Short mmCIF file of N, CA and C in Angstrom, two decimals:
data_model
loop_
_atom_site.label_atom_id
_atom_site.label_comp_id
_atom_site.label_asym_id
_atom_site.label_seq_id
_atom_site.Cartn_x
_atom_site.Cartn_y
_atom_site.Cartn_z
N MET A 1 -1.65 95.91 18.54
CA MET A 1 -0.91 94.62 18.08
C MET A 1 -1.18 94.11 19.45
N ARG A 2 -1.24 92.87 19.71
CA ARG A 2 -1.31 92.00 20.83
C ARG A 2 -0.52 91.10 21.26
N SER A 3 -0.63 90.73 22.43
CA SER A 3 0.86 90.09 23.09
C SER A 3 0.59 88.50 22.15
N ASP A 4 1.62 88.05 22.12
CA ASP A 4 2.03 86.70 21.45
C ASP A 4 1.03 85.34 22.26
N THR A 5 0.82 85.96 23.83
CA THR A 5 0.31 84.96 24.37
C THR A 5 -1.28 85.08 24.48
N VAL A 6 -1.93 85.81 23.78
CA VAL A 6 -3.32 85.60 23.36
C VAL A 6 -3.31 85.24 21.98
N THR A 7 -2.51 85.35 20.75
CA THR A 7 -2.87 84.92 19.88
C THR A 7 -3.08 83.49 19.43
N LYS A 8 -3.87 83.26 18.76
CA LYS A 8 -4.28 81.46 18.55
C LYS A 8 -3.87 81.14 16.94
N PRO A 9 -2.96 80.19 17.17
CA PRO A 9 -2.19 79.49 15.98
C PRO A 9 -3.53 79.18 15.02
N THR A 10 -3.39 79.33 13.57
CA THR A 10 -4.28 78.67 12.62
C THR A 10 -3.76 77.39 12.31
N ALA A 11 -4.74 76.63 11.47
CA ALA A 11 -4.59 75.48 11.49
C ALA A 11 -3.26 75.20 10.73
N GLU A 12 -2.89 75.95 9.77
CA GLU A 12 -1.91 75.81 8.98
C GLU A 12 -0.44 75.87 9.86
N MET A 13 -0.77 77.14 10.91
CA MET A 13 0.33 77.32 11.55
C MET A 13 0.40 76.01 12.48
N ARG A 14 -0.17 75.46 12.95
CA ARG A 14 -0.03 74.12 13.85
C ARG A 14 0.49 73.17 13.10
N GLN A 15 -0.19 72.95 11.69
CA GLN A 15 0.47 71.97 10.87
C GLN A 15 2.27 72.32 10.42
N ALA A 16 2.53 73.48 10.12
CA ALA A 16 4.08 73.65 10.18
C ALA A 16 4.65 73.48 11.37
N ILE A 17 4.04 73.57 12.36
CA ILE A 17 4.69 73.17 13.62
C ILE A 17 5.18 71.79 13.90
N TYR A 18 3.97 70.94 13.48
CA TYR A 18 3.85 69.61 13.79
C TYR A 18 5.09 69.05 12.83
N ASP A 19 4.80 69.79 11.35
CA ASP A 19 6.04 68.89 10.06
C ASP A 19 7.18 69.34 10.52
N ALA A 20 7.68 70.58 11.37
CA ALA A 20 9.07 71.10 11.30
C ALA A 20 10.06 70.04 12.18
N GLU A 21 11.05 69.88 11.04
CA GLU A 21 12.30 69.20 11.40
C GLU A 21 12.82 70.01 12.76
N ALA A 22 12.95 69.25 13.94
CA ALA A 22 13.57 70.41 14.80
C ALA A 22 14.98 69.21 15.44
N GLY A 23 15.57 69.89 16.21
CA GLY A 23 17.05 69.32 16.57
C GLY A 23 17.29 70.10 18.13
N ASP A 24 18.40 69.77 18.83
CA ASP A 24 18.83 70.52 19.90
C ASP A 24 19.78 71.78 19.45
N ASP A 25 19.43 72.78 19.30
CA ASP A 25 20.19 74.16 18.89
C ASP A 25 21.03 74.10 19.71
N VAL A 26 21.44 73.81 21.22
CA VAL A 26 22.59 74.10 21.63
C VAL A 26 23.81 73.15 21.21
N TYR A 27 23.28 72.28 20.62
CA TYR A 27 24.62 71.38 19.45
C TYR A 27 24.74 71.46 18.19
N GLY A 28 23.75 72.38 17.99
CA GLY A 28 23.73 73.06 16.29
C GLY A 28 23.13 71.68 15.72
N GLU A 29 21.88 71.34 16.20
CA GLU A 29 21.37 70.23 15.56
C GLU A 29 20.01 70.93 15.00
N ASP A 30 19.52 72.12 15.39
CA ASP A 30 18.45 72.53 14.73
C ASP A 30 18.34 72.86 13.42
N PRO A 31 17.74 72.97 12.34
CA PRO A 31 18.03 72.90 10.97
C PRO A 31 17.30 74.39 10.76
N ALA A 32 16.38 74.73 11.74
CA ALA A 32 15.37 75.95 11.37
C ALA A 32 16.71 77.06 11.84
N ILE A 33 17.17 76.92 13.44
CA ILE A 33 17.97 77.94 13.84
C ILE A 33 19.18 78.11 13.30
N ASN A 34 19.74 77.12 12.93
CA ASN A 34 21.00 76.94 12.01
C ASN A 34 20.65 78.03 10.38
N LYS A 35 19.64 77.81 9.80
CA LYS A 35 19.48 78.54 8.75
C LYS A 35 19.59 80.33 9.12
N LEU A 36 18.43 80.46 10.57
CA LEU A 36 18.12 81.66 10.68
C LEU A 36 19.68 82.22 11.42
N GLU A 37 20.46 81.62 11.93
CA GLU A 37 21.73 82.32 12.38
C GLU A 37 22.61 82.67 11.31
N ASP A 38 22.72 81.74 10.14
CA ASP A 38 23.19 81.85 8.92
C ASP A 38 22.96 82.99 7.78
N LEU A 39 21.41 82.93 8.14
CA LEU A 39 20.74 84.41 7.49
C LEU A 39 21.22 85.42 8.25
N ALA A 40 21.21 85.79 9.35
CA ALA A 40 21.36 86.90 10.32
C ALA A 40 23.21 87.20 10.20
N ALA A 41 23.65 86.27 10.29
CA ALA A 41 25.17 86.47 9.89
C ALA A 41 25.16 87.01 8.39
N GLN A 42 24.88 86.68 7.39
CA GLN A 42 25.00 87.40 6.05
C GLN A 42 24.43 88.73 6.26
N LYS A 43 23.35 88.92 6.78
CA LYS A 43 22.65 90.31 6.47
C LYS A 43 23.37 91.10 7.11
N ILE A 44 24.32 90.74 8.90
CA ILE A 44 24.86 91.81 9.16
C ILE A 44 26.35 91.94 8.60
N GLY A 45 26.71 90.70 7.83
CA GLY A 45 27.95 90.84 7.10
C GLY A 45 29.02 90.41 8.31
N LYS A 46 28.84 88.96 9.26
CA LYS A 46 29.41 88.55 10.05
C LYS A 46 29.84 87.23 9.82
N GLU A 47 31.07 86.59 10.63
CA GLU A 47 31.13 85.37 10.24
C GLU A 47 29.65 84.21 10.85
N ALA A 48 29.53 84.80 11.89
CA ALA A 48 28.14 83.98 12.60
C ALA A 48 27.42 84.81 13.36
N ALA A 49 26.40 84.32 13.55
CA ALA A 49 24.92 84.89 14.55
C ALA A 49 24.51 83.71 15.60
N VAL A 50 23.88 84.30 16.46
CA VAL A 50 23.47 83.54 17.56
C VAL A 50 22.17 84.21 17.67
N PHE A 51 21.02 83.03 17.80
CA PHE A 51 19.67 83.36 18.10
C PHE A 51 19.45 83.44 19.58
N VAL A 52 18.69 84.21 19.91
CA VAL A 52 18.23 84.52 21.39
C VAL A 52 16.71 84.76 21.29
N PRO A 53 15.85 84.08 22.17
CA PRO A 53 14.20 84.05 21.94
C PRO A 53 13.70 85.36 22.58
N SER A 54 14.64 86.44 23.09
CA SER A 54 13.89 87.42 23.97
C SER A 54 14.88 88.70 23.59
N GLY A 55 14.38 89.82 23.72
CA GLY A 55 14.77 90.90 23.74
C GLY A 55 16.16 90.94 25.00
N THR A 56 15.37 90.83 26.03
CA THR A 56 15.99 90.63 27.23
C THR A 56 17.21 90.12 27.21
N MET A 57 17.27 88.90 26.72
CA MET A 57 18.27 88.06 26.86
C MET A 57 19.22 88.36 25.87
N GLY A 58 18.73 89.38 24.82
CA GLY A 58 20.00 89.95 23.76
C GLY A 58 20.53 91.18 24.24
N ASN A 59 20.11 91.82 25.16
CA ASN A 59 20.31 92.76 25.64
C ASN A 59 21.37 92.36 26.75
N GLN A 60 21.29 91.22 27.62
CA GLN A 60 22.41 90.80 28.65
C GLN A 60 23.22 90.34 27.56
N LEU A 61 23.47 89.58 26.79
CA LEU A 61 24.78 89.14 26.18
C LEU A 61 25.49 90.47 25.49
N ALA A 62 24.71 91.56 25.05
CA ALA A 62 25.49 92.77 24.37
C ALA A 62 26.17 93.16 25.65
N LEU A 63 25.62 93.36 27.05
CA LEU A 63 26.38 94.09 28.03
C LEU A 63 27.55 92.88 28.48
N LEU A 64 27.29 91.59 28.54
CA LEU A 64 28.63 90.63 29.40
C LEU A 64 29.47 90.86 27.81
N SER A 65 29.38 90.81 26.90
CA SER A 65 30.04 90.82 25.70
C SER A 65 30.92 92.20 25.65
N HIS A 66 30.28 93.18 26.32
CA HIS A 66 31.04 94.50 26.20
C HIS A 66 31.72 95.02 27.61
N THR A 67 31.61 94.26 29.02
CA THR A 67 32.12 94.46 30.24
C THR A 67 32.86 93.33 30.42
N GLU A 68 32.93 93.61 31.91
CA GLU A 68 33.79 92.54 32.56
C GLU A 68 32.71 92.58 33.69
N ARG A 69 32.64 90.92 34.59
CA ARG A 69 31.65 91.01 35.38
C ARG A 69 32.64 91.50 36.83
N GLY A 70 31.94 92.12 37.53
CA GLY A 70 32.35 93.11 38.77
C GLY A 70 32.58 94.26 38.45
N ARG A 71 32.72 94.69 37.46
CA ARG A 71 32.91 96.27 36.89
C ARG A 71 31.62 97.12 37.65
N LYS A 72 31.92 98.08 37.78
CA LYS A 72 30.91 99.16 37.87
C LYS A 72 30.74 100.38 36.83
#
């Protein structure tokens, strides 16, 4: 496995990126993110899901949702 920072996209990948419909995911306007979140929610049997771009961000969300700020 190699880091995604050295992987070169193919011409097809670049075309898919160029053609992709995009929107602001903060306002729920990105159809790809909305579809991904809906699929994730279905797979885990929950009402909703949230997309995070990194494991670190996911870990931070998990910690913050299960603890209170300032607790040791």
